[in-house]
mmCIF file of C-alpha atoms in Angstrom:
data_model
loop_
_atom_site.group_PDB
_atom_site.id
_atom_site.type_symbol
_atom_site.label_atom_id
_atom_site.label_comp_id
_atom_site.label_asym_id
_atom_site.label_seq_id
_atom_site.Cartn_x
_atom_site.Cartn_y
_atom_site.Cartn_z
ATOM 1 C CA MET A 123 43.015 -68.940 28.270
ATOM 2 C CA GLY A 124 41.163 -71.362 30.446
ATOM 3 C CA SER A 125 38.276 -70.346 32.759
ATOM 4 C CA THR A 126 38.583 -70.480 36.470
ATOM 5 C CA ARG A 127 36.054 -72.721 38.180
ATOM 6 C CA LEU A 128 34.918 -72.309 41.749
ATOM 7 C CA PRO A 129 34.874 -75.269 43.939
ATOM 8 C CA ALA A 130 31.438 -76.729 44.452
ATOM 9 C CA THR A 131 31.291 -75.631 48.034
ATOM 10 C CA GLY A 132 32.228 -71.991 47.162
ATOM 11 C CA ALA A 133 29.568 -71.753 44.450
ATOM 12 C CA ALA A 134 26.922 -72.990 46.814
ATOM 13 C CA LEU A 135 27.865 -70.425 49.453
ATOM 14 C CA ALA A 136 27.773 -67.606 46.927
ATOM 15 C CA ALA A 137 24.301 -68.604 45.752
ATOM 16 C CA THR A 138 23.063 -68.853 49.320
ATOM 17 C CA GLY A 139 24.419 -65.375 50.192
ATOM 18 C CA THR A 140 22.781 -63.813 47.134
ATOM 19 C CA ALA A 141 19.410 -65.319 48.036
ATOM 20 C CA LEU A 142 19.725 -64.173 51.668
ATOM 21 C CA VAL A 143 20.416 -60.568 50.667
ATOM 22 C CA ALA A 144 17.422 -60.564 48.330
ATOM 23 C CA ALA A 145 15.196 -61.967 51.061
ATOM 24 C CA LEU A 146 16.302 -59.448 53.687
ATOM 25 C CA ALA A 147 15.685 -56.507 51.357
ATOM 26 C CA GLY A 148 11.903 -57.017 51.450
ATOM 27 C CA ALA A 149 11.462 -58.298 55.001
ATOM 28 C CA THR A 150 10.483 -56.596 58.279
ATOM 29 C CA PRO A 151 13.033 -57.190 60.995
ATOM 30 C CA ALA A 152 11.756 -59.419 63.751
ATOM 31 C CA GLY A 153 10.410 -57.504 66.814
ATOM 32 C CA ALA A 154 10.042 -54.127 64.996
ATOM 33 C CA ALA A 155 6.724 -52.194 65.741
ATOM 34 C CA PRO A 156 4.528 -51.467 62.711
ATOM 35 C CA GLU A 157 4.462 -47.803 61.604
ATOM 36 C CA PRO A 158 1.401 -45.927 63.070
ATOM 37 C CA ALA A 159 -1.321 -44.766 60.738
ATOM 38 C CA ARG A 160 -0.924 -41.140 59.742
ATOM 39 C CA THR A 161 -3.640 -38.452 60.020
ATOM 40 C CA PRO A 162 -4.103 -36.635 56.699
ATOM 41 C CA ALA A 163 -2.605 -33.137 56.711
ATOM 42 C CA GLY A 164 -4.958 -30.470 58.150
ATOM 43 C CA THR A 165 -7.193 -32.973 59.979
ATOM 44 C CA ALA A 166 -7.358 -32.731 63.797
ATOM 45 C CA ALA A 167 -7.407 -35.847 65.865
ATOM 46 C CA PRO A 168 -10.862 -36.506 67.380
ATOM 47 C CA SER A 169 -11.297 -35.378 71.037
ATOM 48 C CA ALA A 170 -14.106 -35.166 73.602
ATOM 49 C CA ARG A 171 -15.700 -31.669 73.899
ATOM 50 C CA THR A 172 -17.127 -30.149 77.084
ATOM 51 C CA PRO A 173 -20.578 -28.585 76.511
ATOM 52 C CA GLU A 174 -20.334 -24.781 76.369
ATOM 53 C CA THR A 175 -22.526 -22.843 78.826
ATOM 54 C CA SER A 176 -23.458 -19.214 79.362
ATOM 55 C CA ILE A 177 -25.371 -17.073 81.859
ATOM 56 C CA ASP A 178 -27.063 -13.686 81.571
ATOM 57 C CA PHE A 179 -27.506 -12.261 85.072
ATOM 58 C CA ALA A 180 -28.657 -8.878 86.406
ATOM 59 C CA ALA A 181 -29.521 -7.313 89.760
ATOM 60 C CA ALA A 182 -32.186 -4.662 89.227
ATOM 61 C CA PRO A 183 -32.523 -1.744 89.577
ATOM 62 C CA ASP A 184 -28.996 -0.355 89.197
ATOM 63 C CA GLU A 185 -29.344 1.544 92.488
ATOM 64 C CA THR A 186 -31.969 1.653 95.221
ATOM 65 C CA THR A 187 -32.590 2.463 98.885
ATOM 66 C CA VAL A 188 -31.922 0.285 101.922
ATOM 67 C CA GLY A 189 -34.696 -2.275 102.389
ATOM 68 C CA ALA A 190 -36.065 -1.976 98.848
ATOM 69 C CA PRO A 191 -36.585 -5.152 96.779
ATOM 70 C CA VAL A 192 -33.800 -6.289 94.466
ATOM 71 C CA VAL A 193 -34.707 -8.656 91.625
ATOM 72 C CA LEU A 194 -32.012 -11.179 90.673
ATOM 73 C CA SER A 195 -32.916 -12.640 87.298
ATOM 74 C CA GLY A 196 -31.533 -14.000 84.076
ATOM 75 C CA ARG A 197 -31.128 -17.059 81.889
ATOM 76 C CA ALA A 198 -28.483 -19.787 81.918
ATOM 77 C CA GLY A 199 -27.736 -23.076 80.185
ATOM 78 C CA LEU A 200 -26.169 -24.679 77.153
ATOM 79 C CA VAL A 201 -25.155 -22.297 74.402
ATOM 80 C CA GLY A 202 -27.490 -22.438 71.443
ATOM 81 C CA ARG A 203 -30.139 -24.506 73.210
ATOM 82 C CA GLY A 204 -33.489 -23.167 74.368
ATOM 83 C CA THR A 205 -34.474 -26.350 76.203
ATOM 84 C CA GLY A 206 -32.776 -28.868 78.437
ATOM 85 C CA ASN A 207 -31.454 -26.109 80.683
ATOM 86 C CA ALA A 208 -33.315 -26.950 83.875
ATOM 87 C CA GLY A 209 -31.117 -26.654 86.942
ATOM 88 C CA THR A 210 -30.468 -24.809 90.190
ATOM 89 C CA VAL A 211 -29.189 -21.260 90.649
ATOM 90 C CA ARG A 212 -27.627 -20.236 93.957
ATOM 91 C CA PHE A 213 -26.998 -16.638 95.015
ATOM 92 C CA TRP A 214 -24.433 -14.823 97.188
ATOM 93 C CA PHE A 215 -23.758 -11.204 98.122
ATOM 94 C CA ARG A 216 -20.610 -9.439 99.225
ATOM 95 C CA LYS A 217 -20.328 -5.823 100.331
ATOM 96 C CA GLY A 218 -18.174 -3.772 97.999
ATOM 97 C CA GLN A 219 -16.108 -6.159 95.919
ATOM 98 C CA GLN A 220 -13.771 -7.465 98.597
ATOM 99 C CA GLY A 221 -16.013 -8.582 101.454
ATOM 100 C CA PRO A 222 -16.856 -12.184 102.383
ATOM 101 C CA LYS A 223 -19.650 -13.876 100.441
ATOM 102 C CA VAL A 224 -23.025 -14.252 102.197
ATOM 103 C CA TYR A 225 -25.352 -16.963 100.929
ATOM 104 C CA LEU A 226 -28.805 -15.668 99.917
ATOM 105 C CA GLY A 227 -30.607 -18.828 98.837
ATOM 106 C CA SER A 228 -31.392 -20.671 95.623
ATOM 107 C CA VAL A 229 -34.124 -21.069 92.996
ATOM 108 C CA ALA A 230 -34.868 -23.559 90.223
ATOM 109 C CA ALA A 231 -34.121 -22.582 86.646
ATOM 110 C CA GLY A 232 -36.806 -23.700 84.192
ATOM 111 C CA ASP A 233 -36.312 -25.853 81.120
ATOM 112 C CA SER A 234 -35.417 -22.714 79.174
ATOM 113 C CA GLY A 235 -32.849 -21.750 81.838
ATOM 114 C CA ALA A 236 -34.791 -18.685 83.029
ATOM 115 C CA PHE A 237 -34.642 -17.848 86.740
ATOM 116 C CA ARG A 238 -35.791 -15.088 89.110
ATOM 117 C CA HIS A 239 -35.247 -14.390 92.794
ATOM 118 C CA THR A 240 -36.064 -11.360 95.010
ATOM 119 C CA VAL A 241 -34.066 -10.156 98.022
ATOM 120 C CA LYS A 242 -33.892 -6.938 100.073
ATOM 121 C CA ALA A 243 -31.171 -4.360 99.531
ATOM 122 C CA THR A 244 -28.784 -4.019 102.454
ATOM 123 C CA ALA A 245 -25.633 -2.333 101.164
ATOM 124 C CA THR A 246 -23.690 -1.414 98.059
ATOM 125 C CA GLY A 247 -21.983 -4.485 96.684
ATOM 126 C CA GLU A 248 -21.813 -7.379 94.282
ATOM 127 C CA TYR A 249 -24.350 -10.144 93.711
ATOM 128 C CA LEU A 250 -23.153 -13.520 92.442
ATOM 129 C CA ALA A 251 -25.211 -16.233 90.726
ATOM 130 C CA GLU A 252 -24.063 -19.832 90.097
ATOM 131 C CA TYR A 253 -26.023 -22.118 87.770
ATOM 132 C CA ARG A 254 -25.764 -25.923 87.843
ATOM 133 C CA ASN A 255 -27.489 -28.045 85.190
ATOM 134 C CA SER A 256 -29.697 -30.801 86.617
ATOM 135 C CA ARG A 257 -28.659 -33.464 84.062
ATOM 136 C CA GLN A 258 -25.070 -32.700 83.182
ATOM 137 C CA PRO A 259 -22.130 -31.794 85.435
ATOM 138 C CA ILE A 260 -21.781 -28.286 84.045
ATOM 139 C CA LEU A 261 -21.698 -24.863 85.721
ATOM 140 C CA ALA A 262 -22.019 -21.198 84.757
ATOM 141 C CA SER A 263 -21.624 -18.133 86.966
ATOM 142 C CA GLY A 264 -22.173 -14.378 86.703
ATOM 143 C CA THR A 265 -21.996 -11.198 88.810
ATOM 144 C CA ASP A 266 -23.683 -7.793 88.887
ATOM 145 C CA PHE A 267 -23.077 -4.682 91.017
ATOM 146 C CA LEU A 268 -25.775 -2.724 92.871
ATOM 147 C CA ALA A 269 -25.510 0.692 94.577
ATOM 148 C CA VAL A 270 -27.577 1.179 97.751
ATOM 149 C CA TYR A 271 -28.172 4.533 99.452
ATOM 150 C CA THR A 272 -30.157 6.328 102.137
ATOM 151 C CA ASN A 273 -31.888 9.681 101.638
ATOM 152 C CA ARG A 274 -30.727 12.495 103.908
ATOM 153 C CA PRO A 275 -32.430 15.913 103.860
ATOM 154 C CA VAL A 276 -30.025 18.848 103.638
ATOM 155 C CA ASP A 277 -30.463 22.616 103.413
ATOM 156 C CA ARG A 278 -28.641 23.985 100.389
ATOM 157 C CA MET A 279 -27.618 27.637 100.532
ATOM 158 C CA LEU A 280 -28.873 29.578 97.498
ATOM 159 C CA TYR A 281 -28.120 33.233 98.177
ATOM 160 C CA THR A 282 -27.282 35.608 100.999
ATOM 161 C CA TRP A 283 -27.216 39.402 101.146
ATOM 162 C CA THR A 284 -26.207 41.824 103.911
ATOM 163 C CA ALA A 285 -26.162 45.618 104.195
ATOM 164 C CA THR A 286 -25.725 47.977 107.122
ATOM 165 C CA ARG A 287 -26.728 51.590 107.832
ATOM 166 C CA LEU A 288 -29.043 51.914 104.838
ATOM 167 C CA SER A 289 -31.293 54.949 104.835
ATOM 168 C CA CYS A 290 -33.560 53.589 102.053
ATOM 169 C CA LEU A 291 -35.347 56.909 101.822
ATOM 170 C CA PRO A 292 -37.338 56.603 99.731
ATOM 171 C CA SER A 293 -36.155 53.068 98.729
ATOM 172 C CA CYS A 294 -33.257 50.632 98.285
ATOM 173 C CA ARG A 295 -32.976 47.795 95.769
ATOM 174 C CA ALA A 296 -30.698 44.773 95.588
ATOM 175 C CA THR A 297 -30.612 42.177 92.806
ATOM 176 C CA GLY A 298 -28.688 38.915 92.982
ATOM 177 C CA PRO A 299 -26.991 37.134 90.066
ATOM 178 C CA GLU A 300 -28.919 34.862 87.745
ATOM 179 C CA GLN A 301 -28.941 31.328 89.097
ATOM 180 C CA PHE A 302 -30.709 27.980 89.003
ATOM 181 C CA ILE A 303 -32.785 26.579 91.829
ATOM 182 C CA SER A 304 -34.672 23.315 92.250
ATOM 183 C CA PRO A 305 -38.447 23.086 91.874
ATOM 184 C CA GLY A 306 -40.160 23.521 95.192
ATOM 185 C CA PRO A 307 -40.298 26.008 98.050
ATOM 186 C CA VAL A 308 -37.460 28.325 99.056
ATOM 187 C CA GLN A 309 -36.931 29.162 102.727
ATOM 188 C CA VAL A 310 -35.933 32.760 103.482
ATOM 189 C CA LYS A 311 -34.723 34.162 106.780
ATOM 190 C CA LEU A 312 -34.815 37.941 107.061
ATOM 191 C CA ASN A 313 -33.052 40.003 109.734
ATOM 192 C CA ARG A 314 -33.895 43.705 109.916
ATOM 193 C CA ASP A 315 -33.018 46.299 112.509
ATOM 194 C CA CYS A 316 -34.172 49.805 111.710
ATOM 195 C CA LEU A 317 -34.103 53.016 113.714
ATOM 196 C CA GLN A 318 -37.622 53.874 112.560
ATOM 197 C CA PRO A 319 -40.514 51.413 112.750
ATOM 198 C CA LYS A 320 -42.123 52.585 109.529
ATOM 199 C CA SER A 321 -39.981 50.632 107.085
ATOM 200 C CA GLY A 322 -40.591 47.516 105.029
ATOM 201 C CA GLY A 323 -40.379 46.005 101.599
ATOM 202 C CA ARG A 324 -40.476 42.761 99.655
ATOM 203 C CA ILE A 325 -38.257 39.842 98.621
ATOM 204 C CA GLY A 326 -38.850 37.528 95.691
ATOM 205 C CA PHE A 327 -37.323 35.189 93.164
ATOM 206 C CA THR A 328 -38.125 36.194 89.589
ATOM 207 C CA SER A 329 -37.041 35.638 86.021
ATOM 208 C CA ASP A 330 -38.404 39.060 85.027
ATOM 209 C CA PRO A 331 -35.572 41.583 84.477
ATOM 210 C CA ALA A 332 -37.962 44.380 85.472
ATOM 211 C CA ASN A 333 -38.881 42.570 88.711
ATOM 212 C CA THR A 334 -42.564 43.245 88.209
ATOM 213 C CA VAL A 335 -44.691 42.095 91.127
ATOM 214 C CA THR A 336 -48.182 40.670 90.642
ATOM 215 C CA PRO A 337 -50.355 40.832 93.776
ATOM 216 C CA GLY A 338 -50.644 37.414 95.394
ATOM 217 C CA ASP A 339 -47.682 35.974 93.471
ATOM 218 C CA PRO A 340 -46.242 33.161 95.705
ATOM 219 C CA ALA A 341 -42.759 33.961 94.400
ATOM 220 C CA TRP A 342 -42.841 37.215 96.409
ATOM 221 C CA ARG A 343 -43.307 38.083 100.055
ATOM 222 C CA GLU A 344 -44.330 41.465 101.424
ATOM 223 C CA PHE A 345 -42.956 42.561 104.804
ATOM 224 C CA PRO A 346 -45.161 44.282 107.348
ATOM 225 C CA ASP A 347 -43.889 47.492 108.875
ATOM 226 C CA GLY A 348 -41.725 47.115 111.942
ATOM 227 C CA GLU A 349 -38.554 45.523 113.205
ATOM 228 C CA GLY A 350 -37.499 42.026 114.026
ATOM 229 C CA PRO A 351 -36.380 38.859 112.251
ATOM 230 C CA THR A 352 -38.863 36.730 110.333
ATOM 231 C CA THR A 353 -38.791 33.488 108.398
ATOM 232 C CA PHE A 354 -41.025 32.786 105.422
ATOM 233 C CA GLU A 355 -41.350 30.689 102.295
ATOM 234 C CA LEU A 356 -41.298 31.563 98.592
ATOM 235 C CA ARG A 357 -42.801 29.315 95.936
ATOM 236 C CA PRO A 358 -41.346 30.427 92.601
ATOM 237 C CA GLY A 359 -42.869 29.031 89.437
ATOM 238 C CA VAL A 360 -39.486 29.108 87.700
ATOM 239 C CA THR A 361 -36.134 27.433 88.289
ATOM 240 C CA LYS A 362 -33.950 30.093 86.639
ATOM 241 C CA GLY A 363 -33.933 33.688 87.844
ATOM 242 C CA HIS A 364 -32.551 35.950 90.577
ATOM 243 C CA PHE A 365 -33.389 37.090 94.069
ATOM 244 C CA HIS A 366 -34.579 40.667 94.389
ATOM 245 C CA LEU A 367 -35.128 42.897 97.411
ATOM 246 C CA GLU A 368 -36.903 46.238 97.625
ATOM 247 C CA TRP A 369 -36.888 48.239 100.856
ATOM 248 C CA THR A 370 -38.508 51.557 101.739
ATOM 249 C CA SER A 371 -38.415 53.758 104.794
ATOM 250 C CA GLY A 372 -40.827 56.378 105.975
ATOM 251 C CA PRO A 373 -39.532 59.849 106.728
ATOM 252 C CA ALA A 374 -38.009 60.198 110.170
ATOM 253 C CA PRO A 375 -38.900 62.935 112.616
ATOM 254 C CA ALA A 376 -36.811 66.050 112.317
ATOM 255 C CA GLY A 377 -33.282 65.492 113.417
ATOM 256 C CA GLN A 378 -33.504 61.663 113.378
ATOM 257 C CA LEU A 379 -32.038 59.067 111.026
ATOM 258 C CA THR A 380 -33.717 56.240 109.072
ATOM 259 C CA ALA A 381 -30.758 53.820 108.937
ATOM 260 C CA CYS A 382 -31.404 50.041 108.770
ATOM 261 C CA ASP A 383 -29.269 46.932 109.058
ATOM 262 C CA ILE A 384 -30.773 44.361 106.679
ATOM 263 C CA SER A 385 -29.761 40.838 105.698
ATOM 264 C CA PHE A 386 -31.500 37.817 104.267
ATOM 265 C CA THR A 387 -30.537 34.243 103.487
ATOM 266 C CA ALA A 388 -32.308 31.959 100.998
ATOM 267 C CA SER A 389 -31.940 28.181 101.158
ATOM 268 C CA GLN A 390 -33.702 25.144 99.782
ATOM 269 C CA ARG A 391 -34.307 21.729 101.259
ATOM 270 C CA SER A 392 -32.985 18.924 99.077
ATOM 271 C CA VAL A 393 -32.262 15.246 99.446
ATOM 272 C CA SER A 394 -28.719 13.913 99.546
ATOM 273 C CA LYS A 395 -27.886 10.330 98.614
ATOM 274 C CA ASP A 396 -25.595 8.709 101.141
ATOM 275 C CA TYR A 397 -24.308 5.416 99.719
ATOM 276 C CA VAL A 398 -23.888 2.597 102.224
#
């Protein structure tokens, strides 16, 4: 069998096609963008970081009276740095937590970031501090709450006792329940209306169950004979005890009564905090 021979022109075309395919297999097409470099797995792409800042801020004390000094102090600056924190701290106040902000002034923070400023208390509310670094465009802010009050004296009722038509011959006694009182004087108002002038007794505040009376004890008060209301002061040396009354009447003339209407009220002056 004879072999088939390609024409010269056909053989040349076949060789050219084979070479073209081989060349294209290893070539980059014209106009194609090169593949971007890949970041190894688990490695973040580099990015610019904003310096981290912090502020410790307090308004002291926690509560005070109107007009008293309030110290606004603290430290601010770059986290982890004890220097390079010089800047300016500005302060505002707003009543409650909803009111409009009122500017209070500013102070310089030292290189360490420490600052201190004193104002006068006006009302219960929130103080705000804003720190700005002098070299870098960074800020930090903080708030603290302060309670402000006025002192108002009030009379607090401690005990009251009333009895009518007592003969108290030879004597009557009344003991109140055990209770606590504040240190300091106790004001007592006694009302007595007796048919016979020769009647009297004593009132005191004592922790002694036997109600023993020592002469001159400021926790007790002796009543002179006679009628009429009187107001006096007890100075107990204890804050836990009970009020005690003893009353005696002299014998009445034949055919007459010794009845008395007696009442007393004990109160104590204390101070009430009215928050403003």
